[in-house]
PDB file of C-alpha atoms and ligand atoms in Angstrom:
ATOM      1  CA  MET A   1     145.482-107.223  82.201  1.00  0.00           C
ATOM      2  CA  GLN A   2     147.877-104.292  82.015  1.00  0.00           C
ATOM      3  CA  PHE A   3     147.040-104.070  78.339  1.00  0.00           C
ATOM      4  CA  VAL A   4     143.241-103.940  78.998  1.00  0.00           C
ATOM      5  CA  TYR A   5     143.824-101.193  81.587  1.00  0.00           C
ATOM      6  CA  ASP A   6     145.950 -99.245  79.130  1.00  0.00           C
ATOM      7  CA  LEU A   7     143.247 -99.663  76.463  1.00  0.00           C
ATOM      8  CA  VAL A   8     140.640 -98.196  78.846  1.00  0.00           C
ATOM      9  CA  VAL A   9     143.026 -95.276  79.622  1.00  0.00           C
ATOM     10  CA  VAL A  10     143.079 -94.683  75.781  1.00  0.00           C
ATOM     11  CA  ALA A  11     139.332 -94.690  75.670  1.00  0.00           C
ATOM     12  CA  HIS A  12     139.285 -92.277  78.695  1.00  0.00           C
ATOM     13  CA  LEU A  13     141.621 -89.894  76.888  1.00  0.00           C
ATOM     14  CA  LEU A  14     139.600 -90.114  73.698  1.00  0.00           C
ATOM     15  CA  GLY A  15     136.472 -89.232  75.705  1.00  0.00           C
ATOM     16  CA  MET A  16     138.341 -86.301  77.187  1.00  0.00           C
ATOM     17  CA  ALA A  17     139.395 -85.125  73.668  1.00  0.00           C
ATOM     18  CA  ALA A  18     135.743 -85.339  72.477  1.00  0.00           C
ATOM     19  CA  LEU A  19     134.441 -83.426  75.527  1.00  0.00           C
ATOM     20  CA  VAL A  20     137.076 -80.699  75.697  1.00  0.00           C
ATOM     21  CA  GLY A  21     137.664 -80.589  71.901  1.00  0.00           C
ATOM     22  CA  GLY A  22     133.892 -80.302  71.250  1.00  0.00           C
ATOM     23  CA  TRP A  23     133.730 -77.483  73.816  1.00  0.00           C
ATOM     24  CA  LEU A  24     136.567 -75.563  72.140  1.00  0.00           C
ATOM     25  CA  VAL A  25     134.842 -75.886  68.724  1.00  0.00           C
ATOM     26  CA  LEU A  26     131.696 -74.540  70.379  1.00  0.00           C
ATOM     27  CA  LEU A  27     133.543 -71.618  71.911  1.00  0.00           C
ATOM     28  CA  ALA A  28     134.893 -70.829  68.426  1.00  0.00           C
ATOM     29  CA  GLY A  29     131.251 -70.395  67.340  1.00  0.00           C
ATOM     30  CA  ALA A  30     130.676 -73.575  65.347  1.00  0.00           C
ATOM     31  CA  GLY A  31     129.625 -77.227  65.788  1.00  0.00           C
ATOM     32  CA  SER A  32     126.987 -79.364  67.497  1.00  0.00           C
ATOM     33  CA  THR A  33     127.039 -80.592  71.095  1.00  0.00           C
ATOM     34  CA  THR A  34     126.579 -84.283  70.228  1.00  0.00           C
ATOM     35  CA  VAL A  35     130.294 -85.124  70.259  1.00  0.00           C
ATOM     36  CA  MET A  36     130.616 -83.375  73.644  1.00  0.00           C
ATOM     37  CA  ALA A  37     127.726 -85.276  75.091  1.00  0.00           C
ATOM     38  CA  TRP A  38     129.168 -88.729  74.078  1.00  0.00           C
ATOM     39  CA  GLY A  39     132.593 -87.593  75.349  1.00  0.00           C
ATOM     40  CA  ALA A  40     131.166 -86.677  78.759  1.00  0.00           C
ATOM     41  CA  ARG A  41     129.249 -89.954  78.991  1.00  0.00           C
ATOM     42  CA  ALA A  42     132.361 -91.864  77.960  1.00  0.00           C
ATOM     43  CA  GLN A  43     134.391 -90.172  80.716  1.00  0.00           C
ATOM     44  CA  LEU A  44     131.924 -91.379  83.382  1.00  0.00           C
ATOM     45  CA  VAL A  45     131.857 -94.976  82.107  1.00  0.00           C
ATOM     46  CA  THR A  46     135.564 -95.424  81.317  1.00  0.00           C
ATOM     47  CA  GLY A  47     136.510 -93.627  84.542  1.00  0.00           C
ATOM     48  CA  LEU A  48     134.454 -96.046  86.594  1.00  0.00           C
ATOM     49  CA  VAL A  49     135.928 -99.036  84.659  1.00  0.00           C
ATOM     50  CA  LEU A  50     139.427 -97.758  85.383  1.00  0.00           C
ATOM     51  CA  VAL A  51     138.594 -97.565  89.112  1.00  0.00           C
ATOM     52  CA  GLY A  52     137.128-101.042  89.051  1.00  0.00           C
ATOM     53  CA  LEU A  53     140.151-102.496  87.308  1.00  0.00           C
ATOM     54  CA  ALA A  54     142.685-100.576  89.505  1.00  0.00           C
ATOM     55  CA  GLU A  55     140.935-101.744  92.703  1.00  0.00           C
ATOM     56  CA  GLY A  56     140.048-105.244  91.640  1.00  0.00           C
ATOM     57  CA  VAL A  57     143.163-106.462  89.818  1.00  0.00           C
ATOM     58  CA  SER A  58     146.135-106.497  92.236  1.00  0.00           C
ATOM     59  CA  SER A  59     148.639-107.326  89.474  1.00  0.00           C
ATOM     60  CA  LEU A  60     148.106-103.857  88.002  1.00  0.00           C
ATOM     61  CA  ASP A  61     149.651-102.428  91.172  1.00  0.00           C
ATOM     62  CA  GLU A  62     147.655 -99.227  90.855  1.00  0.00           C
ATOM     63  CA  HIS A  63     147.145 -97.131  93.993  1.00  0.00           C
ATOM     64  CA  LEU A  64     144.506 -94.515  93.352  1.00  0.00           C
ATOM     65  CA  ASN A  65     144.039 -91.313  95.232  1.00  0.00           C
ATOM     66  CA  HIS A  66     140.409 -91.758  96.315  1.00  0.00           C
ATOM     67  CA  THR A  67     139.839 -88.129  97.254  1.00  0.00           C
ATOM     68  CA  LYS A  68     141.055 -87.013  93.764  1.00  0.00           C
ATOM     69  CA  ILE A  69     138.874 -89.727  92.105  1.00  0.00           C
ATOM     70  CA  GLY A  70     135.884 -88.643  94.181  1.00  0.00           C
ATOM     71  CA  VAL A  71     136.327 -85.024  93.097  1.00  0.00           C
ATOM     72  CA  LYS A  72     136.647 -86.075  89.443  1.00  0.00           C
ATOM     73  CA  LEU A  73     133.483 -88.262  89.743  1.00  0.00           C
ATOM     74  CA  LEU A  74     131.425 -85.305  91.097  1.00  0.00           C
ATOM     75  CA  VAL A  75     132.789 -82.961  88.434  1.00  0.00           C
ATOM     76  CA  ALA A  76     132.120 -85.509  85.706  1.00  0.00           C
ATOM     77  CA  ILE A  77     128.535 -86.107  86.904  1.00  0.00           C
ATOM     78  CA  ALA A  78     127.929 -82.372  86.981  1.00  0.00           C
ATOM     79  CA  ALA A  79     129.319 -82.087  83.432  1.00  0.00           C
ATOM     80  CA  VAL A  80     126.948 -84.820  82.104  1.00  0.00           C
ATOM     81  CA  ALA A  81     124.005 -83.307  83.921  1.00  0.00           C
ATOM     82  CA  LEU A  82     124.669 -79.751  82.643  1.00  0.00           C
ATOM     83  CA  LEU A  83     125.134 -81.062  79.096  1.00  0.00           C
ATOM     84  CA  GLU A  84     121.950 -83.183  79.092  1.00  0.00           C
ATOM     85  CA  ILE A  85     119.867 -80.300  80.549  1.00  0.00           C
ATOM     86  CA  GLY A  86     121.469 -77.718  78.210  1.00  0.00           C
ATOM     87  CA  ARG A  87     120.917 -79.911  75.146  1.00  0.00           C
ATOM     88  CA  ALA A  88     117.299 -80.636  76.139  1.00  0.00           C
ATOM     89  CA  ARG A  89     116.610 -76.886  76.588  1.00  0.00           C
ATOM     90  CA  THR A  90     118.089 -76.156  73.198  1.00  0.00           C
ATOM     91  CA  LYS A  91     115.938 -78.882  71.631  1.00  0.00           C
ATOM     92  CA  ARG A  92     112.845 -77.255  73.175  1.00  0.00           C
ATOM     93  CA  GLY A  93     113.820 -73.915  71.639  1.00  0.00           C
ATOM     94  CA  GLN A  94     115.101 -72.377  74.882  1.00  0.00           C
ATOM     95  CA  ASP A  95     118.717 -71.180  75.446  1.00  0.00           C
ATOM     96  CA  GLY A  96     120.797 -74.018  76.841  1.00  0.00           C
ATOM     97  CA  SER A  97     124.139 -72.753  75.523  1.00  0.00           C
ATOM     98  CA  GLY A  98     125.305 -71.378  78.892  1.00  0.00           C
ATOM     99  CA  LEU A  99     124.918 -74.777  80.577  1.00  0.00           C
ATOM    100  CA  VAL A 100     126.704 -76.513  77.641  1.00  0.00           C
ATOM    101  CA  ARG A 101     129.536 -74.089  77.871  1.00  0.00           C
ATOM    102  CA  ALA A 102     129.804 -74.638  81.666  1.00  0.00           C
ATOM    103  CA  ALA A 103     129.902 -78.406  81.101  1.00  0.00           C
ATOM    104  CA  GLY A 104     132.901 -77.991  78.770  1.00  0.00           C
ATOM    105  CA  ALA A 105     134.656 -75.859  81.391  1.00  0.00           C
ATOM    106  CA  LEU A 106     134.071 -78.677  83.971  1.00  0.00           C
ATOM    107  CA  GLY A 107     135.673 -81.117  81.500  1.00  0.00           C
ATOM    108  CA  ALA A 108     138.747 -78.872  81.294  1.00  0.00           C
ATOM    109  CA  LEU A 109     138.777 -78.604  85.086  1.00  0.00           C
ATOM    110  CA  ASN A 110     138.818 -82.404  85.358  1.00  0.00           C
ATOM    111  CA  VAL A 111     141.882 -82.505  83.072  1.00  0.00           C
ATOM    112  CA  ALA A 112     143.663 -80.092  85.462  1.00  0.00           C
ATOM    113  CA  VAL A 113     142.600 -82.209  88.430  1.00  0.00           C
ATOM    114  CA  ALA A 114     143.767 -85.417  86.684  1.00  0.00           C
ATOM    115  CA  ALA A 115     147.165 -83.952  85.785  1.00  0.00           C
ATOM    116  CA  LEU A 116     148.048 -81.537  88.614  1.00  0.00           C
ATOM    117  CA  TRP A 117     146.716 -83.330  91.734  1.00  0.00           C
ATOM    118  CA  ASN A 118     149.417 -85.864  92.597  1.00  0.00           C
TER     119      ASN A 118
HETATM  120  C1  HEM B 201     135.277 -84.954  82.418  1.00  0.00           C
HETATM  121  C2  HEM B 201     135.663 -86.010  83.051  1.00  0.00           C
HETATM  122  C3  HEM B 201     137.091 -86.536  83.146  1.00  0.00           C
HETATM  123  C4  HEM B 201     138.245 -86.074  82.531  1.00  0.00           C
HETATM  124  C5  HEM B 201     138.441 -84.848  81.593  1.00  0.00           C
HETATM  125  C6  HEM B 201     139.316 -86.976  82.908  1.00  0.00           C
HETATM  126  C7  HEM B 201     140.644 -86.840  82.534  1.00  0.00           C
HETATM  127  C8  HEM B 201     141.656 -87.757  82.834  1.00  0.00           C
HETATM  128  C9  HEM B 201     143.055 -87.710  82.350  1.00  0.00           C
HETATM  129  C10 HEM B 201     143.590 -86.560  81.451  1.00  0.00           C
HETATM  130  C11 HEM B 201     143.677 -88.776  82.851  1.00  0.00           C
HETATM  131  C12 HEM B 201     145.153 -89.141  82.625  1.00  0.00           C
HETATM  132  C13 HEM B 201     145.936 -88.605  83.818  1.00  0.00           C
HETATM  133  C14 HEM B 201     147.302 -89.220  83.914  1.00  0.00           C
HETATM  134  O1  HEM B 201     147.573 -90.228  83.360  1.00  0.00           O
HETATM  135  O2  HEM B 201     148.055 -88.623  84.734  1.00  0.00           O
HETATM  136  C15 HEM B 201     142.770 -89.510  83.628  1.00  0.00           C
HETATM  137  C16 HEM B 201     143.073 -90.710  84.324  1.00  0.00           C
HETATM  138  C17 HEM B 201     142.181 -91.418  85.149  1.00  0.00           C
HETATM  139  N1  HEM B 201     140.849 -91.062  85.416  1.00  0.00           N
HETATM  140 FE1  HEM B 201     139.846 -89.502  84.622  1.00  0.00          FE
HETATM  141  N2  HEM B 201     138.849 -87.934  83.791  1.00  0.00           N
HETATM  142  C18 HEM B 201     137.441 -87.716  83.930  1.00  0.00           C
HETATM  143  C19 HEM B 201     136.569 -88.427  84.675  1.00  0.00           C
HETATM  144  C20 HEM B 201     136.897 -89.513  85.446  1.00  0.00           C
HETATM  145  C21 HEM B 201     135.985 -90.240  86.347  1.00  0.00           C
HETATM  146  C22 HEM B 201     134.481 -89.900  86.456  1.00  0.00           C
HETATM  147  C23 HEM B 201     136.697 -91.167  86.944  1.00  0.00           C
HETATM  148  C24 HEM B 201     136.238 -92.236  87.976  1.00  0.00           C
HETATM  149  C25 HEM B 201     135.166 -92.172  88.693  1.00  0.00           C
HETATM  150  C26 HEM B 201     138.054 -91.148  86.490  1.00  0.00           C
HETATM  151  C27 HEM B 201     139.074 -92.003  86.835  1.00  0.00           C
HETATM  152  C28 HEM B 201     140.354 -91.979  86.292  1.00  0.00           C
HETATM  153  C29 HEM B 201     141.363 -92.938  86.646  1.00  0.00           C
HETATM  154  C30 HEM B 201     141.227 -94.170  87.598  1.00  0.00           C
HETATM  155  C31 HEM B 201     142.536 -92.617  85.900  1.00  0.00           C
HETATM  156  C32 HEM B 201     143.913 -93.333  85.870  1.00  0.00           C
HETATM  157  C33 HEM B 201     144.593 -93.148  87.125  1.00  0.00           C
HETATM  158  C34 HEM B 201     144.998 -91.758  87.482  1.00  0.00           C
HETATM  159  O3  HEM B 201     145.784 -91.186  86.745  1.00  0.00           O
HETATM  160  O4  HEM B 201     144.526 -91.151  88.498  1.00  0.00           O
HETATM  161  N3  HEM B 201     138.198 -90.103  85.589  1.00  0.00           N
HETATM  162  N4  HEM B 201     141.519 -88.877  83.592  1.00  0.00           N
END
């Protein structure tokens, strides 16, 4: 089971790379937002799977900081929402780029929360 948990952590980090990496490409003035959107969605799903495994499988011996996870969940939901709204606006010919950029910043914020909040 430890291996499954570690695999989901790998997926979680790949989602993070897609969200934050896609955002950096965007800030550099190139690229589409599709990779960012899938990265943000992956973060929500893999994050929830990690919590389920950590809480449900006692042999993993994981003790999560629930306040930290709650903050990450809210930030990740906000990132997905901003991305979906921003992308929809862009598709309709309106300017959604500010919302998309804000979503990327929230992704980077969640990296800081994950790594610095012990
Ligand atoms: C944009 C969204 C997110 C980003 C960028 C992100 C980033 C990260 C990173 C970098 C780690 C590795 C930290 C370490 O090993 O020290 C991590 C671990 C983890 N994340 Fe996320 N995360 C996001 C969303 C979520 C969400 C929504 C949840 C759950 C609701 C979640 C739950 C977890 C758990 C359980 C771990 C492993 C245990 C821990 O280190 O706290 N993450 N995340």
